[in-house]
Short mmCIF file of C-alpha atoms and ligand atoms in Angstrom, two decimals:
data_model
loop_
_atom_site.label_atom_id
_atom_site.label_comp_id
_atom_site.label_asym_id
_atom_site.label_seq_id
_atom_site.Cartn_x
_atom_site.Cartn_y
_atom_site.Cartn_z
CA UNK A 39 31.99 8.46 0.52
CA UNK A 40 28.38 9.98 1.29
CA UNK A 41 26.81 8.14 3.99
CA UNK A 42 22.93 7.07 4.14
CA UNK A 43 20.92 6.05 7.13
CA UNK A 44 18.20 3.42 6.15
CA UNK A 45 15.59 3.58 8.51
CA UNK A 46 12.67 0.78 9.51
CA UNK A 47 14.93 -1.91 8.16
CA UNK A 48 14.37 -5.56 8.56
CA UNK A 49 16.38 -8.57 7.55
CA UNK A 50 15.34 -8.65 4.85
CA UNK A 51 16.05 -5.00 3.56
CA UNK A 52 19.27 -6.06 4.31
CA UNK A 53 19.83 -9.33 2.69
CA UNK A 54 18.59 -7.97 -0.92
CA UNK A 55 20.40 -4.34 -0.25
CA UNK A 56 23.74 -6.45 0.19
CA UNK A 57 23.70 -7.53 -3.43
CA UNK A 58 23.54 -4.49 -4.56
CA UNK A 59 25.07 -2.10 -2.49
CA UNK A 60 28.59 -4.28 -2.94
CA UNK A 61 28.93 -1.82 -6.28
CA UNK A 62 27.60 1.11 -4.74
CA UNK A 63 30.05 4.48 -3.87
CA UNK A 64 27.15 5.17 -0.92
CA UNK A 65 28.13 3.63 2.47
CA UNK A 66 24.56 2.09 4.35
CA UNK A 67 24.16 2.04 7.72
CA UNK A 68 20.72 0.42 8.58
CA UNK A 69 18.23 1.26 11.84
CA UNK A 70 15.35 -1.05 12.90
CA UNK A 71 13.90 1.86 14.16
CA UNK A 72 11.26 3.83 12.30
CA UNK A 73 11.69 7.76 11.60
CA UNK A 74 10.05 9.72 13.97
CA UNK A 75 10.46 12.58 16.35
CA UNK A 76 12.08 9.90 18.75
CA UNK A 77 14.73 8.92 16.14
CA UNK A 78 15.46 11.40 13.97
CA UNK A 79 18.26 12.26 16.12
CA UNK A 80 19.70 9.03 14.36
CA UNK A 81 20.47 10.98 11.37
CA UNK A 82 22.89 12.95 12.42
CA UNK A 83 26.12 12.80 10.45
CA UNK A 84 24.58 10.79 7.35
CA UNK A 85 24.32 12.58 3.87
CA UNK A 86 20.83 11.73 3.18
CA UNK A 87 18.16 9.18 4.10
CA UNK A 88 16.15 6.20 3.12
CA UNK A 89 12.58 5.65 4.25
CA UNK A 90 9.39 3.57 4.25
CA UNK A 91 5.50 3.50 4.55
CA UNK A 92 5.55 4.02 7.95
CA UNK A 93 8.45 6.18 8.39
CA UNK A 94 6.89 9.82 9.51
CA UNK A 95 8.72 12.64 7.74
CA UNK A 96 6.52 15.50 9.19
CA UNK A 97 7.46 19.54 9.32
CA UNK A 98 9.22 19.28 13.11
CA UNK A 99 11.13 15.58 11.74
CA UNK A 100 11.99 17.90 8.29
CA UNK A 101 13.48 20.57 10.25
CA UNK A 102 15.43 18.58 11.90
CA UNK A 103 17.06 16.30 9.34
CA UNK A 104 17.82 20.33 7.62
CA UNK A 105 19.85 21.14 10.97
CA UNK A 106 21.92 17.83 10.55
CA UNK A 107 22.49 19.32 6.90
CA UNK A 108 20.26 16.43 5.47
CA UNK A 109 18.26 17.43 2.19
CA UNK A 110 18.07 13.80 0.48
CA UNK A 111 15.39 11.65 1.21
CA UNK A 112 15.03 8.75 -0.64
CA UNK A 113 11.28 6.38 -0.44
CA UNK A 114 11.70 3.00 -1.02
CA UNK A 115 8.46 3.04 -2.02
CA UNK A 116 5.92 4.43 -4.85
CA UNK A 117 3.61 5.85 -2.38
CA UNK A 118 4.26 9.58 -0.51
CA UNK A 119 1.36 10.09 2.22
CA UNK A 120 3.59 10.17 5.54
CA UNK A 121 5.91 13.06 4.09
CA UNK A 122 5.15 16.32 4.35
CA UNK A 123 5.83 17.64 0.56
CA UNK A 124 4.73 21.07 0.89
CA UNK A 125 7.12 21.88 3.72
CA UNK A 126 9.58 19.69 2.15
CA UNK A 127 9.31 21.82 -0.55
CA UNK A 128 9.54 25.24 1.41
CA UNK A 129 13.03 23.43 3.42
CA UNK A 130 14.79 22.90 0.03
CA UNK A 131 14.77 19.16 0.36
CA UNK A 132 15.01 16.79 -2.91
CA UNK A 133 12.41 13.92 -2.25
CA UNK A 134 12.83 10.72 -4.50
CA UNK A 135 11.03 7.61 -4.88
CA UNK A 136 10.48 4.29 -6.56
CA UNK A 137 7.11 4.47 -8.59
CA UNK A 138 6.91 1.56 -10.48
CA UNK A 139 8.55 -1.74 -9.25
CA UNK A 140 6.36 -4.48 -9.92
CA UNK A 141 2.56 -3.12 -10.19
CA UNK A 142 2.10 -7.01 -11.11
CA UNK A 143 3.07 -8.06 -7.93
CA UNK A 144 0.43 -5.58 -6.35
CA UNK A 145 -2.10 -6.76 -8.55
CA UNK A 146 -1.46 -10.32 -7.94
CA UNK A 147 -2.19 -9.78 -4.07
CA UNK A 148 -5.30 -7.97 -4.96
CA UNK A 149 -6.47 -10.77 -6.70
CA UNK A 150 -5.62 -13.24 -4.04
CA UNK A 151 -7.60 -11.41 -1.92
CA UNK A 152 -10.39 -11.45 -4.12
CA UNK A 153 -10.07 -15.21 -4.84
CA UNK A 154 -9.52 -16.30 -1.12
CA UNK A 155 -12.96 -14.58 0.26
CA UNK A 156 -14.67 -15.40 -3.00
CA UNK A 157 -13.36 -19.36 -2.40
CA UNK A 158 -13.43 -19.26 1.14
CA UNK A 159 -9.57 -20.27 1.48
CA UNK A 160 -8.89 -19.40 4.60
CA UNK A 161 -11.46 -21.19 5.74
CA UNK A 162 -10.64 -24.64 3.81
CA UNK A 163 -7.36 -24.08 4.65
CA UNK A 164 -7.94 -24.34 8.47
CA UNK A 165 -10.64 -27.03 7.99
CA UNK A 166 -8.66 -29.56 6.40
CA UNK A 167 -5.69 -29.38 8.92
CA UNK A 168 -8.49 -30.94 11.25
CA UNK A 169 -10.03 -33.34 9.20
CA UNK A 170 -12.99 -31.84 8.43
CA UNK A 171 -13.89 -32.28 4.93
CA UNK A 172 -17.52 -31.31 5.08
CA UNK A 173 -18.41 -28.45 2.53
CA UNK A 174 -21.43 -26.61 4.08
CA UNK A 175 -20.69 -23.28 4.31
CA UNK A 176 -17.93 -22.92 2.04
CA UNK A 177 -20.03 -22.14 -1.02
CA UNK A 178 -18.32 -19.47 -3.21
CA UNK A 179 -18.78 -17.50 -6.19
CA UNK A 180 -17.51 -16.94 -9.93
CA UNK A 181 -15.18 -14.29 -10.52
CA UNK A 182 -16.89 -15.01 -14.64
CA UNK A 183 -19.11 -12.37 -15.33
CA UNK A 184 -18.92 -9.92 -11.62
CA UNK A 185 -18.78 -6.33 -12.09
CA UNK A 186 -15.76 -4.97 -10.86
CA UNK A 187 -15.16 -1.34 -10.03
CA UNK A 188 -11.30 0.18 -9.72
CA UNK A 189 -11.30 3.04 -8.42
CA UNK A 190 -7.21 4.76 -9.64
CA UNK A 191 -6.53 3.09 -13.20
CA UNK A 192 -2.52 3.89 -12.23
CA UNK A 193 0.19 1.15 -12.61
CA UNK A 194 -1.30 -0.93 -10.07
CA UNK A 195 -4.99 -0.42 -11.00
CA UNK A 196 -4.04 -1.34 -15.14
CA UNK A 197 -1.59 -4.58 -13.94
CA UNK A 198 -5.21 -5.80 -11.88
CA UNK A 199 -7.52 -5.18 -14.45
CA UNK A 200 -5.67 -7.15 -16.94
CA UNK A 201 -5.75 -10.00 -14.50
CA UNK A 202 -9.77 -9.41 -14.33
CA UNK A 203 -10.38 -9.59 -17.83
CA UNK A 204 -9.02 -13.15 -18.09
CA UNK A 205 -11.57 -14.25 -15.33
CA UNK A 206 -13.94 -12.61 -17.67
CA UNK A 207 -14.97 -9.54 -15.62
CA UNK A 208 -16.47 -6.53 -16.12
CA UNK A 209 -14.47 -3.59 -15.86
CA UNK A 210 -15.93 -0.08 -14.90
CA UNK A 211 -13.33 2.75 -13.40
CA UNK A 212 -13.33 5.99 -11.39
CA UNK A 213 -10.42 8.08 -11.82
CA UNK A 214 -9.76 11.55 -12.82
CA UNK A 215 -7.16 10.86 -15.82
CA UNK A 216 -8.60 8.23 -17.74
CA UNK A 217 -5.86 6.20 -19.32
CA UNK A 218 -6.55 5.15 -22.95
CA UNK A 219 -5.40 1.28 -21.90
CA UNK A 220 -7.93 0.77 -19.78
CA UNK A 221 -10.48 2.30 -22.56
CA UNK A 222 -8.26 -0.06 -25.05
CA UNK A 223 -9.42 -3.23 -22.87
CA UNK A 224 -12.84 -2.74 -22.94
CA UNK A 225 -12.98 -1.06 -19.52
CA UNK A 226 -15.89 2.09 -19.10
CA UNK A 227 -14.95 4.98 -17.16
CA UNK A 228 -17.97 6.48 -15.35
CA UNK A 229 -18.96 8.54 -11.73
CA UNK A 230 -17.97 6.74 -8.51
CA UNK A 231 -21.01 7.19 -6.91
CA UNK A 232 -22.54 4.45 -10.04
CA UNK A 233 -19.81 2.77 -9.42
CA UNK A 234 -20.40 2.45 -6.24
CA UNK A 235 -23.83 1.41 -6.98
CA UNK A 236 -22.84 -1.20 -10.24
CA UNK A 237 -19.82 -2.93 -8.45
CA UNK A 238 -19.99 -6.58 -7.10
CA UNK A 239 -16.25 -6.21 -6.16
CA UNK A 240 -15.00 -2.69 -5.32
CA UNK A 241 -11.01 -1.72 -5.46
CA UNK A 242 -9.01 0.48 -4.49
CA UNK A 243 -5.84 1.81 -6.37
CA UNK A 244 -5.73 5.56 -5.80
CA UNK A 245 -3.03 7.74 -4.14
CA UNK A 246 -3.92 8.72 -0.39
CA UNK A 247 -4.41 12.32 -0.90
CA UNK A 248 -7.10 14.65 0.79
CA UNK A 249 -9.56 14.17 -1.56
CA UNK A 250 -9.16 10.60 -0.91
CA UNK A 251 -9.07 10.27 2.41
CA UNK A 252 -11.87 7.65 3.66
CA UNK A 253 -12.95 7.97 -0.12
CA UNK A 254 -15.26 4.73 1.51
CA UNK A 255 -17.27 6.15 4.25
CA UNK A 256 -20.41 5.66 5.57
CA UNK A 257 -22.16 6.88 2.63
CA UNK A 258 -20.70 5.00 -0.04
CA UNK A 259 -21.14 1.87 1.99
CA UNK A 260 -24.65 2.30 1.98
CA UNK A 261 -24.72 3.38 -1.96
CA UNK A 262 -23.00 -0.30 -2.90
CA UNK A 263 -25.16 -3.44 -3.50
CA UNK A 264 -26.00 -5.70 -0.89
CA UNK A 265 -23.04 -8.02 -0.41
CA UNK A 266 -20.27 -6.15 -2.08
CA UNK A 267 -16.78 -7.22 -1.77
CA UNK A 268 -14.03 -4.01 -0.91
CA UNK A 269 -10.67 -5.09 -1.88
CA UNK A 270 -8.04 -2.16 -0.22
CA UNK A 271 -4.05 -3.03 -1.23
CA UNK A 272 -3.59 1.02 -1.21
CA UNK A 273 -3.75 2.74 1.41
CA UNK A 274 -5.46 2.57 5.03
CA UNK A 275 -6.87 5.61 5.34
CA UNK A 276 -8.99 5.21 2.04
CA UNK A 277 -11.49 3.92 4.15
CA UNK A 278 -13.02 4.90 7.33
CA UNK A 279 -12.65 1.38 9.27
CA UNK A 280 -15.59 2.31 11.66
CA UNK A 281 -17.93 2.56 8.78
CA UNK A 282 -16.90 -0.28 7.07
CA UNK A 283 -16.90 -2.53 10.28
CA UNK A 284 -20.63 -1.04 10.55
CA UNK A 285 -21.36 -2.24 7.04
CA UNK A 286 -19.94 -5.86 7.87
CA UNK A 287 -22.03 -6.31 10.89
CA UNK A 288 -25.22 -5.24 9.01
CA UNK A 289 -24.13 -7.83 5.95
CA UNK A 290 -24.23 -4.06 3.96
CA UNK A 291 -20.16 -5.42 3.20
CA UNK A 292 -20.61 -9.28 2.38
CA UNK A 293 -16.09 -9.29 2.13
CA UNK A 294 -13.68 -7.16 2.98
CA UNK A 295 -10.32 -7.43 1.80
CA UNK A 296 -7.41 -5.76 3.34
CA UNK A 297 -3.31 -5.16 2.88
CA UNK A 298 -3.58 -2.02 4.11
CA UNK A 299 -4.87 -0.45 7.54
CA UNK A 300 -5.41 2.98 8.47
CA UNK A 301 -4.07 2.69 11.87
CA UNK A 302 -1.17 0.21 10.60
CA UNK A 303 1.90 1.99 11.74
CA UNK A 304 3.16 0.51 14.76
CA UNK A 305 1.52 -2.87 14.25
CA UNK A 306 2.39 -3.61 10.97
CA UNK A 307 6.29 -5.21 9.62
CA UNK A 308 6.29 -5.88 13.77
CA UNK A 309 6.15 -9.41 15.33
CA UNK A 310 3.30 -8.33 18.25
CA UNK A 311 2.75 -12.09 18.95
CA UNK A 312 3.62 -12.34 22.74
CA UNK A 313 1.89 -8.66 23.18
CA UNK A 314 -1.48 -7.83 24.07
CA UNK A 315 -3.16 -5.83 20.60
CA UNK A 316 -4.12 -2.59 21.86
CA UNK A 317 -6.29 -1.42 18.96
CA UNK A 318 -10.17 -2.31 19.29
CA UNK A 319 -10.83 -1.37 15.99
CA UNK A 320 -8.78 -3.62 14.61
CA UNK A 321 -9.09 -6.41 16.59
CA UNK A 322 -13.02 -6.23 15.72
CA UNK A 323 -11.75 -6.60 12.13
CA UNK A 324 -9.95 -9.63 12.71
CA UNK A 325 -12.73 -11.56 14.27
CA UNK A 326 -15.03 -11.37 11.60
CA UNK A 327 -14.94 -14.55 9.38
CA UNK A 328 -15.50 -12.59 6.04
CA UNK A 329 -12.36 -10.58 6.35
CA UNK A 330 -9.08 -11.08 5.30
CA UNK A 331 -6.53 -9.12 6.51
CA UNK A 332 -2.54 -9.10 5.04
CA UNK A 333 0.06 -6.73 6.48
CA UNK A 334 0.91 -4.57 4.16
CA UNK A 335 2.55 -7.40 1.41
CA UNK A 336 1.25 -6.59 -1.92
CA UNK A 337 4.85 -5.24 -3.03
CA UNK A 338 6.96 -8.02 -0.90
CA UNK A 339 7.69 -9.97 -4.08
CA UNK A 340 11.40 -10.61 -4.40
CA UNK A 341 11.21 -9.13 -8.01
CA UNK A 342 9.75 -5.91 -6.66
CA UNK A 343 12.08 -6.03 -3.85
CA UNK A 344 15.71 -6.42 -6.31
CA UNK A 345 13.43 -3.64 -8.16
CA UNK A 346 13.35 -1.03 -5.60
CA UNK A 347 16.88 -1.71 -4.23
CA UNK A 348 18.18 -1.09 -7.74
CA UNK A 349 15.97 2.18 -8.25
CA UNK A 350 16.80 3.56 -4.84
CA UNK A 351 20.51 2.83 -5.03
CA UNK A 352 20.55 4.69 -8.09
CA UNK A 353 18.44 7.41 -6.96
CA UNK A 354 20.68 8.28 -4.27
CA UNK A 355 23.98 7.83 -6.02
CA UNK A 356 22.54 10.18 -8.60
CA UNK A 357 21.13 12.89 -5.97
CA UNK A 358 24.39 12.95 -4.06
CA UNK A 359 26.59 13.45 -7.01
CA UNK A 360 24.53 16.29 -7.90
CA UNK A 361 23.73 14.81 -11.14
CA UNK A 362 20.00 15.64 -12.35
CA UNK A 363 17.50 12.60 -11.45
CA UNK A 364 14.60 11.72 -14.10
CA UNK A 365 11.07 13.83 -13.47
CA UNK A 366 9.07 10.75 -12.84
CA UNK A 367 11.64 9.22 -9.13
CA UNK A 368 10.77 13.24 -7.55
CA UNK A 369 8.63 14.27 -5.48
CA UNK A 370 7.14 18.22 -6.07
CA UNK A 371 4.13 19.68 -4.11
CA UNK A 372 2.62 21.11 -7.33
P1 LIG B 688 -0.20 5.42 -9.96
O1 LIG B 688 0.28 6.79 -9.64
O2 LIG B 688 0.36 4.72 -11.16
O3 LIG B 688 -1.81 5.44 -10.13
C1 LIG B 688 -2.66 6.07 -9.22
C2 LIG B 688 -3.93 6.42 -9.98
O4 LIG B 688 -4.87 6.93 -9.05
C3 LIG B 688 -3.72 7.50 -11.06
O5 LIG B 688 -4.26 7.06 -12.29
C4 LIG B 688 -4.48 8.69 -10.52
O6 LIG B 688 -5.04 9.53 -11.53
C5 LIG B 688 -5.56 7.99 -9.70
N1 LIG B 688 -6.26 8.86 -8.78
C6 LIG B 688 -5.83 9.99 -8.15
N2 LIG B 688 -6.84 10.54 -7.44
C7 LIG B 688 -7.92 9.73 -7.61
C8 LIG B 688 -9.27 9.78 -7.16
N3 LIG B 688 -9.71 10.78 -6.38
N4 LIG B 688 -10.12 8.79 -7.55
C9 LIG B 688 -9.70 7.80 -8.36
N5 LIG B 688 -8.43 7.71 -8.83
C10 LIG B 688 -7.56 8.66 -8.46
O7 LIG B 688 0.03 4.57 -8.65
P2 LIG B 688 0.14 2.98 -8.53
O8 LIG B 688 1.56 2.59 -8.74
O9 LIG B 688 -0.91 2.35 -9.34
O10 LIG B 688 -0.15 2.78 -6.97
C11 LIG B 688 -1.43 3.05 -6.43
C12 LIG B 688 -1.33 3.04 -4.93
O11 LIG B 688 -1.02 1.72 -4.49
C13 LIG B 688 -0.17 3.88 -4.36
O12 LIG B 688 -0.56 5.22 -4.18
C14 LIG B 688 0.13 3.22 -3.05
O13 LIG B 688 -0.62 3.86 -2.07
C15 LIG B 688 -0.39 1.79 -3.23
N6 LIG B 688 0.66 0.78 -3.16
C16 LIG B 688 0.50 -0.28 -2.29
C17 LIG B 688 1.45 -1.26 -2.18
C18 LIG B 688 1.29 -2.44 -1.27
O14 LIG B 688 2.28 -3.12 -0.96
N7 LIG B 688 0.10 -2.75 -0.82
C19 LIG B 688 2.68 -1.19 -2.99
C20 LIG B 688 2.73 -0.08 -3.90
C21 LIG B 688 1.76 0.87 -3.97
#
């Protein structure tokens, strides 16, 4: 029986792996821990290995996992950033992944986001729990009629704009591949930097890749109108947090919506609430009263979740027996 070691599981990894692992030939052994140089050690004597957002698969961890005779890693997760796929690649390891689950349930964060700064909710929400039922400062805006700019037209980027165009938005798109559904619902594709420039609402649903890295820095901040709302349920490091904390204090950013941080590993998935949180940066974040910050739970649906247990199960089953796995679950540097 080929043995797997899950890493940065919680609870509830574990409670919607058991249902379908019961039918599985792979044996599961699940670590809170994350994978890093710390734990890799942990793999020793597994067949292959499961991983997360914030599990660090660099070269050193890589070489490593080889010399345990590891060459299966299997994401439970669409997106790749913390593995290094070129030297992957050069090791002879197989990297799989899960890249659809449920772009809906993305999407339907994204929107929340949108629809709790646009609608103040976190604001009534706190307010009414103490009686006060005054509305002065909780004016919001229509959704009807914004300009919204999405910058990756992927799964995630299609499943949101469809959502948009029943609030009766207006769709324009950045992206390198433009995909004819997007074109089919009356979405334009045109340069990011007029996008930047035409957007009321700006989001993000691109791959963090080098070109993308803090694809919002200073200078697109200061290219967007007055005002404009950034929506981020991607990746952190899409945007460089100093500038956009900049563009918040000078009312450059009117919202900022987050699920994702660039700094997020280590505080993220953790309970911190008895610690002290080390990260200024962050913390500055938090205390503005236009942000909203979620940690990292655009996928936690319990349809996405049965979703990627499924695909991941199957992944590795398939991997292990040396069967052939399906183009679109691997993961190739070219
Ligand atoms: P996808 O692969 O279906 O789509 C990504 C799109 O981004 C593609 O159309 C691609 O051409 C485009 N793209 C690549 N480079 C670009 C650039 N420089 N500018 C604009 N667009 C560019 O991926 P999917 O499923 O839509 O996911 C998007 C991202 O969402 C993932 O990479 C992942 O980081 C994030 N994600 C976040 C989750 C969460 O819980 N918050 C859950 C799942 C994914």
């Amino acid at each position: 029986m080929n043995k797997v070691a899950v890493f940065s599981s919680k609870k509830y990894d574990r409670i919607i792996a058991d249902s379908h692992i019961e039918s599985s030939p792979l044996a599961f052994t699940f670590f809170e821990s994350a994978l890093s140089e710390e734990t890799v050690h942990l793999a020793q004597g597994f067949d292959a290995i499961c991983i997360f957002v914030n599990d660090e698969a660099n070269r050193t961890i890589l070489e490593k996992l080889k010399s345990f005779n590891i060459t299966v890693i299997a994401l439970r997760c669409a997106g790749y950033n913390n593995v290094d796929i070129k030297a992957a690649d050069e090791l002879g390891f197989t990297i799989c992944r899960v890249p659809e689950y449920s772009p809906e349930a993305v999407a339907e964060h994204t929107v929340g986001l949108m629809l709790t700064l646009s609608r103040k909710f976190h604001k009534a929400y706190n307010r009414i729990r103490e009686g006060n039922f005054a509305l002065d400062g909780l004016m919001g805006f229509n959704l009807y009629q914004k300009t919204v700019g999405l910058i990756g037209t992927g799964n995630i980027g299609i499943a949101t704009l469809k959502i948009l165009k029943g609030f009766g938005c207006h769709i324009i798109c950045s992206d390198p591949v433009q995909n004819p559904e997007a074109i089919a619902l009356g979405a334009k594709y045109i340069d990011l930097n007029e996008l930047f420039q035409q957007s009321d609402i700006i989001s993000l649903h691109c791959p963090l890749l080098p070109p993308t890295y803090h694809i919002i820095d200073e200078s697109a901040v200061n290219n967007m109108k007055k005002g404009v709302m950034i929506i981020n349920t991607s990746r952190g490091a899409l945007i460089d947090t100093k500038a956009v904390t900049q563009g918040l204090k000078s009312g450059q950013i009117g919202y900022l919506g987050l699920d994702v941080y660039e700094l997020e590993s280590g505080l993220f998935f953790e309970d911190l609430s008895e610690e002290i949180i080390q990260d200024d940066v962050f913390q500055r974040l938090t205390a503005f009263n236009n942000v909203m910050i979620t940690g990292h739970q655009g996928f936690f649906t319990s349809e996405a979740l049965n979703t990627i247990a499924r695909t991941t199960i199957n992944n590795l089953q398939t991997l292990l027996s040396n069967q052939v796995l399906d183009d679109e679950f691997i993961i190739r540097s070219q």
